[in-house]
């Protein structure tokens, strides 16, 4: 295994909060030393970073790879290549495939496929209830033995509170992390937009942002009862934040994430019914967006993810209400996040805390930091390099990005997993 | 006067002058339609296809008649019955029709924005005949023409729109059109049938109908969409009629010469008293139907002119 010395690098370490020029040594796939004065061994490959940023690779919770079932939308190979090109070194996959990943057998299939085809780390999540139907819990113990790092029914809310309480209680006994989608499902049924002036103008069926807080309030009560480890997949509204803050203050084992789309876009981006901007939950008002950005800054919201959801052209080329939800984002996560950096909302250590360190910590993974001893999962990027996104260049099999044709800043130059290059910009 | 639009997708895109251009041209068609020889040749040789993805007898008949009177070749397609059931997407259907070289496509669809989507994919002029809860521009135009003829003007009027605003594309298009021409708008209805943050559209919102009707010049009633009532937006039809149905007593609060409008089809005894609807001194509901044909003739003529000019260029 080659050893690499990154010199002249702008090191971004979310754990220490460092954003400073320095040197980083990788030996045997692990970070061996970092800082200003690193002793240079003889047998190393030198990489002069030219002052560009070197940060821990992104750990992305909630990526949809469409195997099994819809490989034409995204395979482990295409998702892995997209991740590598986007600086994502660990993808944490969702179980909302066809069939659902709800048994050790389906989980093993996925793990095997990922090992063969994906150049980045793949850690799977499994469903919390069989078929994501919200009726019977899955074999949480067996699934953990098979490698599941968290349990989630994705965007299906377990609406039967008794079932959810039992699943949370059982999960707690296994030490399992449960990821849920906070939403009052009867209130949000059929909604394609967030209620407000824009949805009223466009005549779209809409849901109040309050539905998210109602879902979160219920879940918080259940965590209090069960003591479960809980992660809210996406908190996207200002009104949900005080509840989250209180729950954390009361010592509940709760964390929360947000998608990059809810941090960088708002409901007005839907404009004339552009279905590539249809995501779940729907894009929010600008006030909500700013509140959520601030919550990432303060650490109230722990993680940023891509919520990568491939959809083919056919499922998007429909009237807005009928069109499928979701956007691909593995390759655009980092450049989109740079918008928050350039707008001076968040620093680079802030961003990598939410994109790498916090998700890794929550899942108990040793990555997400530049600490000596940690696996050398790294991304080298130029935060300033401008480009106009052309979706036809994306590596995902599906190209449903809301950023097509938009001006972006921030290019990934190289990505390393365990010290091995998995992507180099041509 | 130039009407620089390729499609008629909504009132939102129109400027006040565009609206007046359609209305002025429509006036000439009102006269034509009252003659015994109602034929014109302005659309002669052109093909008009009416695609209705949602049931409609009145609007479809109105568009069909408008096209025939202008000399177009008119074809009706009832889309619920056809390829949609076979799994064809809206865009495929549009592309298929586009290949037949129509000049005017009149589209109604149950989903907001569907007509916009279709318009992006075809070469001909598209007229929105109603999309979801979004817009129904020709209805707002025919309402405007009716008001202008009854009141002698189309500005500085107090106009109340009453009923199921939330599900109504007629309401949205009318709010936009009448607002652009500087009228004072009031929306009246139970809060369960009001869209979110509708107050920000420059309208006054009333939950009490008696209060809302005070001194208005125009009372525009909306159909209570029974098919959209499964969510329990109102307790019962009879309570709705009691609180929000228009009868002589409630109308007496409006100006003595206030007119009563309804886009049809009416639910007599639900949103409007039957006798009142038939009262030729107050109700202009039949005039609305008449204006509908004229307004559609005008809109189609203006779009067809642009369409032909575009082909020549």
GROMACS .gro file of N, CA, C and O in nm, chain B residues 5-50:
model
  184
  431UNK      N    1  -4.854   3.704  -2.747
  431UNK     CA    2  -4.847   3.578  -2.672
  431UNK      C    3  -4.867   3.461  -2.767
  431UNK      O    4  -4.949   3.466  -2.858
  432UNK      N    5  -4.791   3.357  -2.740
  432UNK     CA    6  -4.803   3.239  -2.824
  432UNK      C    7  -4.917   3.150  -2.775
  432UNK      O    8  -4.986   3.086  -2.852
  433UNK      N    9  -4.930   3.144  -2.642
  433UNK     CA   10  -5.035   3.061  -2.582
  433UNK      C   11  -5.121   3.147  -2.490
  433UNK      O   12  -5.081   3.256  -2.450
  434UNK      N   13  -5.235   3.093  -2.455
  434UNK     CA   14  -5.314   3.153  -2.347
  434UNK      C   15  -5.319   3.052  -2.234
  434UNK      O   16  -5.406   2.966  -2.229
  435UNK      N   17  -5.219   3.061  -2.145
  435UNK     CA   18  -5.209   2.962  -2.038
  435UNK      C   19  -5.272   3.013  -1.910
  435UNK      O   20  -5.317   2.936  -1.826
  436UNK      N   21  -5.271   3.144  -1.892
  436UNK     CA   22  -5.328   3.198  -1.770
  436UNK      C   23  -5.341   3.348  -1.780
  436UNK      O   24  -5.288   3.411  -1.872
  437UNK      N   25  -5.414   3.404  -1.684
  437UNK     CA   26  -5.426   3.549  -1.676
  437UNK      C   27  -5.296   3.607  -1.623
  437UNK      O   28  -5.260   3.721  -1.653
  438UNK      N   29  -5.223   3.526  -1.544
  438UNK     CA   30  -5.101   3.575  -1.480
  438UNK      C   31  -5.005   3.640  -1.580
  438UNK      O   32  -4.945   3.743  -1.551
  439UNK      N   33  -4.994   3.581  -1.700
  439UNK     CA   34  -4.897   3.631  -1.797
  439UNK      C   35  -4.949   3.753  -1.874
  439UNK      O   36  -4.872   3.814  -1.949
  440UNK      N   37  -5.076   3.788  -1.863
  440UNK     CA   38  -5.133   3.894  -1.946
  440UNK      C   39  -5.118   4.031  -1.881
  440UNK      O   40  -5.129   4.045  -1.760
  441UNK      N   41  -5.096   4.131  -1.965
  441UNK     CA   42  -5.095   4.269  -1.918
  441UNK      C   43  -5.236   4.325  -1.935
  441UNK      O   44  -5.314   4.273  -2.016
  442UNK      N   45  -5.270   4.433  -1.864
  442UNK     CA   46  -5.404   4.489  -1.879
  442UNK      C   47  -5.441   4.515  -2.026
  442UNK      O   48  -5.554   4.487  -2.067
  443UNK      N   49  -5.346   4.563  -2.106
  443UNK     CA   50  -5.377   4.588  -2.247
  443UNK      C   51  -5.411   4.462  -2.323
  443UNK      O   52  -5.494   4.464  -2.415
  444UNK      N   53  -5.344   4.352  -2.288
  444UNK     CA   54  -5.376   4.224  -2.353
  444UNK      C   55  -5.520   4.185  -2.324
  444UNK      O   56  -5.593   4.138  -2.412
  445UNK      N   57  -5.558   4.203  -2.198
  445UNK     CA   58  -5.693   4.166  -2.157
  445UNK      C   59  -5.795   4.250  -2.234
  445UNK      O   60  -5.891   4.197  -2.290
  446UNK      N   61  -5.769   4.379  -2.239
  446UNK     CA   62  -5.863   4.467  -2.308
  446UNK      C   63  -5.869   4.437  -2.458
  446UNK      O   64  -5.975   4.448  -2.520
  447UNK      N   65  -5.756   4.397  -2.515
  447UNK     CA   66  -5.756   4.363  -2.657
  447UNK      C   67  -5.848   4.245  -2.684
  447UNK      O   68  -5.924   4.244  -2.782
  448UNK      N   69  -5.843   4.146  -2.597
  448UNK     CA   70  -5.931   4.030  -2.616
  448UNK      C   71  -6.077   4.072  -2.599
  448UNK      O   72  -6.164   4.037  -2.679
  449UNK      N   73  -6.103   4.151  -2.497
  449UNK     CA   74  -6.241   4.191  -2.471
  449UNK      C   75  -6.297   4.276  -2.586
  449UNK      O   76  -6.411   4.258  -2.628
  450UNK      N   77  -6.214   4.368  -2.637
  450UNK     CA   78  -6.262   4.454  -2.746
  450UNK      C   79  -6.294   4.373  -2.871
  450UNK      O   80  -6.397   4.394  -2.935
  451UNK      N   81  -6.206   4.280  -2.902
  451UNK     CA   82  -6.232   4.196  -3.018
  451UNK      C   83  -6.356   4.109  -2.994
  451UNK      O   84  -6.437   4.087  -3.084
  452UNK      N   85  -6.371   4.063  -2.869
  452UNK     CA   86  -6.486   3.978  -2.836
  452UNK      C   87  -6.617   4.053  -2.859
  452UNK      O   88  -6.717   3.992  -2.900
  453UNK      N   89  -6.616   4.183  -2.833
  453UNK     CA   90  -6.739   4.261  -2.854
  453UNK      C   91  -6.790   4.245  -2.997
  453UNK      O   92  -6.910   4.233  -3.021
  454UNK      N   93  -6.697   4.245  -3.093
  454UNK     CA   94  -6.741   4.232  -3.232
  454UNK      C   95  -6.804   4.095  -3.256
  454UNK      O   96  -6.896   4.081  -3.336
  455UNK      N   97  -6.751   3.994  -3.183
  455UNK     CA   98  -6.808   3.860  -3.200
  455UNK      C   99  -6.942   3.845  -3.130
  455UNK      O  100  -7.024   3.763  -3.170
  456UNK      N  101  -6.965   3.925  -3.025
  456UNK     CA  102  -7.098   3.923  -2.963
  456UNK      C  103  -7.200   3.965  -3.069
  456UNK      O  104  -7.305   3.902  -3.084
  457UNK      N  105  -7.165   4.069  -3.143
  457UNK     CA  106  -7.256   4.116  -3.247
  457UNK      C  107  -7.275   4.009  -3.355
  457UNK      O  108  -7.387   3.980  -3.396
  458UNK      N  109  -7.166   3.952  -3.398
  458UNK     CA  110  -7.174   3.849  -3.503
  458UNK      C  111  -7.263   3.733  -3.458
  458UNK      O  112  -7.347   3.685  -3.533
  459UNK      N  113  -7.242   3.692  -3.333
  459UNK     CA  114  -7.315   3.575  -3.283
  459UNK      C  115  -7.465   3.599  -3.272
  459UNK      O  116  -7.542   3.505  -3.255
  460UNK      N  117  -7.503   3.726  -3.273
  460UNK     CA  118  -7.646   3.755  -3.264
  460UNK      C  119  -7.712   3.767  -3.402
  460UNK      O  120  -7.833   3.782  -3.411
  461UNK      N  121  -7.630   3.762  -3.505
  461UNK     CA  122  -7.687   3.767  -3.640
  461UNK      C  123  -7.733   3.627  -3.682
  461UNK      O  124  -7.698   3.528  -3.618
  462UNK      N  125  -7.809   3.625  -3.791
  462UNK     CA  126  -7.850   3.492  -3.836
  462UNK      C  127  -7.736   3.423  -3.910
  462UNK      O  128  -7.718   3.302  -3.899
  463UNK      N  129  -7.656   3.500  -3.983
  463UNK     CA  130  -7.537   3.440  -4.043
  463UNK      C  131  -7.420   3.462  -3.947
  463UNK      O  132  -7.366   3.571  -3.936
  464UNK      N  133  -7.382   3.356  -3.876
  464UNK     CA  134  -7.283   3.370  -3.770
  464UNK      C  135  -7.144   3.330  -3.817
  464UNK      O  136  -7.057   3.304  -3.737
  465UNK      N  137  -7.127   3.321  -3.947
  465UNK     CA  138  -7.003   3.261  -3.991
  465UNK      C  139  -6.894   3.364  -4.024
  465UNK      O  140  -6.919   3.468  -4.080
  466UNK      N  141  -6.772   3.329  -3.983
  466UNK     CA  142  -6.656   3.408  -4.019
  466UNK      C  143  -6.551   3.311  -4.072
  466UNK      O  144  -6.560   3.190  -4.049
  467UNK      N  145  -6.454   3.363  -4.143
  467UNK     CA  146  -6.354   3.272  -4.202
  467UNK      C  147  -6.215   3.292  -4.146
  467UNK      O  148  -6.118   3.244  -4.203
  468UNK      N  149  -6.203   3.361  -4.032
  468UNK     CA  150  -6.068   3.397  -3.989
  468UNK      C  151  -5.983   3.276  -3.952
  468UNK      O  152  -5.861   3.282  -3.957
  469UNK      N  153  -6.045   3.166  -3.916
  469UNK     CA  154  -5.966   3.046  -3.885
  469UNK      C  155  -5.977   2.942  -3.996
  469UNK      O  156  -5.945   2.825  -3.977
  470UNK      N  157  -6.022   2.988  -4.112
  470UNK     CA  158  -6.042   2.894  -4.222
  470UNK      C  159  -5.913   2.821  -4.257
  470UNK      O  160  -5.808   2.883  -4.271
  471UNK      N  161  -5.923   2.692  -4.268
  471UNK     CA  162  -5.806   2.611  -4.300
  471UNK      C  163  -5.727   2.567  -4.179
  471UNK      O  164  -5.641   2.479  -4.189
  472UNK      N  165  -5.754   2.626  -4.065
  472UNK     CA  166  -5.679   2.588  -3.945
  472UNK      C  167  -5.750   2.475  -3.870
  472UNK      O  168  -5.871   2.457  -3.882
  473UNK      N  169  -5.670   2.401  -3.795
  473UNK     CA  170  -5.725   2.287  -3.721
  473UNK      C  171  -5.721   2.314  -3.571
  473UNK      O  172  -5.617   2.353  -3.518
  474UNK      N  173  -5.833   2.293  -3.508
  474UNK     CA  174  -5.842   2.312  -3.363
  474UNK      C  175  -5.875   2.177  -3.300
  474UNK      O  176  -5.969   2.110  -3.340
  475UNK      N  177  -5.794   2.139  -3.201
  475UNK     CA  178  -5.823   2.014  -3.131
  475UNK      C  179  -5.857   2.046  -2.986
  475UNK      O  180  -5.782   2.117  -2.917
  476UNK      N  181  -5.969   1.996  -2.940
  476UNK     CA  182  -6.007   2.013  -2.800
  476UNK      C  183  -5.973   1.885  -2.724
  476UNK      O  184  -6.026   1.779  -2.754
   0.00000   0.00000   0.00000
